Amino acid sequence: MPSPAAAPMPALALSGVTVRFGTFTANDRIDFSVGSGEVHALLGENGAGKTTLMRVVAGLLKPQDGTIAINGTPVTLNSPLDAAALGIGMVHQHFMLVPPLSVAQNAALGLPRVGRFFPDMRRVRADLAEISERYGLEVDPDAIVGDLTVAGQQRVEIVKALYRGARIFVLDEPTAVLAPKEVEGLFRVLRMLAEAGTAMVFISHKLNEVMEISNRVSVLRQGKLVATRATAETSGAELARLMIGSDFELPHVSDTVPQDAPVRLEARSLAYRDERGVPRLDGLDLSVRRGEIVGIAGVDGNGQQELAEVLTGLRQPQSGTLMIDGTDVTGSDPARRIGLGLAHVPEDRQRTGIVDLSIAENAVLETIDRPPASRRGILSHSAIRAFAETLIADYDVRCTGPRQPITTLSGGNQQKVILGRALSRDPGVIVAVQPTRGLDVGATAFVHRQLLEQRRRGAAIVLVSTELDEVLALSDRVLVIYAGRIVGELPRNQIALDRLSALMTGQAAA
Amino acid sequence: MSAEPVSTPAAPARPTGRFGDAGRRVAASIIAVLLALACGAILIALWGVNPVSAYGALLNGAFGNLNSIAETLLRAIPLTCTGLAVAFAFRAGTFNIGAEGQLMFGGAAAAAVGLALPHLPPLLLIPSMMGSAMIAGALWSLLPGVLKLRFGANELITTIMLNYVAIHFISFLLYGPMQESAGYLAQTDRLDRATTLPQLIERTRLHIGFLIVLGVVALSHFALWHTSWGYKLRVVGLNARVALNSGMAVTALTVSAFLVSGALAGLAGYMEVVGVQRRMIEGLSPGFGYTGIIVALLGGTSPLGVLAAAILFAALQVGATTMETAEGVPSTLATIIQGLVVLFVIGRGTIDLALRRRGSA
Ligand SMILES: Nc1ncnc2c1ncn2[C@@H]1O[C@H](COP(=O)(O)OP(=O)(O)OP(=O)(O)O)[C@@H](O)[C@H]1O
Ligand SMILES: [Mg+2]
């Protein structure tokens, strides 16, 4: 294998690629290349145009201008099939899998060589098993995709692309949904792929990941390529500066909550079993005071999502009680809790947070029954639009206007709409789950400031996050969740990292 | 020139409402109809008739003179009602295949009230007949609604099954307690003149029920796009989980959609009883409830689109008779053309995709 620097022809080269949506330019004359065996990281704020550029590479978008060359040969990509045939595989920010089908069926879907009418599934299964063996990717060809964890589905996307013969890999924020351990696993796979000569584009908002895995870094800002650097010759600080054009600092909690502040959210002995009878919450206690942020730290899948959904009323616990500002809300529906001032920033924003309508219509989901959005049941479209315009301005949502369908926003900007919607109600209790997932550094700092502002205002905040840095910076107290129980509580100024990780992995008793 | 996805991502192709790329969708619907007519032309030619003159006869039969226009619009009345009925259910994310049965109950209720209270002044009688038809349709649609919410029974199946229950139950009524005094046919006595709706156009059968239906279309449009109820209904239909998380009363909204849907189908029954048959008969509906499904889909489940689609289907049905008598094209061929419209409407997504691709080329 030639070393990446010496490769004469880049595996993939874009030059002058321009994509416009109406009058908005999402990619402005971008030159970008990646050699075989190279990992080229792509950085940029939310809405900078990273996903758009990669959709061009994957044949999902036709640029208005510019050329694409594979191994030096100019190509035209009319569809994802063209791209796949040229060895381009994409692991999307939002996975493109069919949940009710098995892994093997997903991999074979629409692939002519498997046989159009009577696909040879046995061979597909054998091939997949061989691939997952070779790259140490744990994937069961017969598993139903919908049953897999997020990390599992991501492995399926990778195996699927490999099975289809991908030599150029595009990974759009693959680590956003992974726990730190899983990130390590992914990086092991990427290194192996690089050794085998695969060219890779890696998108992430996390600078440390970029510094660790990439050979080169390119930075996009508002649709323009502002810099390309060899990773070894740059630093996280420089990249951050290039990305947002200025220095910034992540905020953190500094003052303390008075111990006599009233308790706004109180949960006692919550127990929840899922549809299959598996206990997810096992006698969980939680209380949050006025003006307090309680961080819930833990490895993903230890009951965080269930806890959030029980608190917000999306699920009903089998036992336990729940009070908001002294009112018993056990068993009540989300409507009642929202009425009492609860706000939810859901983890799974695609499924729980947004609906396929315009930004404006999404901005008023929770407030549609009140003035100014509606009066006596009649909508005021002008008031809705005005509200959305304020939200867009306040939360710096990068879009073409309130009428833009929310599904066409970049992931981070969708999150800003959800946050703005929840926080603009001045909620008394906030349940925020992974509120900065998929957000760029600047937006993350913004969200942190917003949460601190809500705390100052007197809200009680439950912050569920797998990002330890985030939990540590913002929380007054950190509770560690493991197997559906709170196994430890650490006040802000007494957090020892080794103790924390021992608790998180269930290796220490409280 | 704006960039558009070359191929649709995994997102389901659902109506996204007034903010979507509605223009292209309308174009796709029109192209679907034209393609169906083109395929129909081939069939007509195979039958040995010149398609141009056959379609000429069809157009003439549907719109050629005042009377044919009146007949077409008269036929569009029940189709608009059932189309709206299905559209409201669709918007809320449910399927109402039961408009046929709800229509029958509506018709029976209207006739029953009209026969029981013939001496009421028309200003009271007409609204109470219309109201009871809508209530009867709504109540009959409540059944699958409750079965769905209480037991998770799929409304696709229950509504279609309940159609048979409705049709046979009405037959029982028409052979039994409600049968005409002469006692021969499965029909009620003829309704009193006082119950009929005034004519809209002199010397035709078109009555002011058409204006009422236009009002209902306008009202439906307003309800869907300008009330918080309609907004919430659409959110429930697009993603019930989001609706729940946003504090919407998902169950109540679903029930309300069933009720409105059934009431609109019941209204269709009223219109047929009062405006066409002047009595309740067995077989009041030649499948208006089912055609309503196609009308709703072709109309993009928007009230204005439903009205346009209903007039189109009415024209196809009314014009088919002329095509048969004037050109010898069997009216079953017109039925086949309607079927082709269904097929192309279902495949409309492909046309939409092709239009997008041209847009980006
Ligand atoms: N189909 C579309 N119509 C209109 N605008 C679009 C469309 N798709 C993307 N955009 C806009 O293009 C810009 C770039 O979006 P893109 O998804 O590429 O951002 P990104 O860099 O991937 O951001 P993130 O880090 O949040 O994922 C955004 O402002 C987005 O709103
Ligand atoms: Mg993106």
CSV table of C-alpha atoms in Angstrom, one decimal, chain A residues 99-101 142-150 152-153 276:
chain,number,residue,atom,x,y,z
A,99,PRO,CA,-36.0,-1.7,10.7
A,100,PRO,CA,-38.3,-4.7,10.3
A,101,LEU,CA,-35.8,-6.5,8.0
A,142,ASP,CA,-30.0,-12.8,11.0
A,143,ALA,CA,-30.7,-10.1,13.6
A,144,ILE,CA,-33.7,-7.8,13.0
A,145,VAL,CA,-32.3,-4.3,12.5
A,146,GLY,CA,-35.0,-2.7,14.6
A,147,ASP,CA,-33.9,-4.8,17.6
A,148,LEU,CA,-30.3,-3.6,17.5
A,149,THR,CA,-28.8,-0.8,19.5
A,150,VAL,CA,-27.7,2.3,17.8
A,152,GLY,CA,-25.2,-2.2,16.4
A,153,GLN,CA,-27.2,-0.5,13.6
A,276,ARG,CA,-41.1,-7.7,27.5
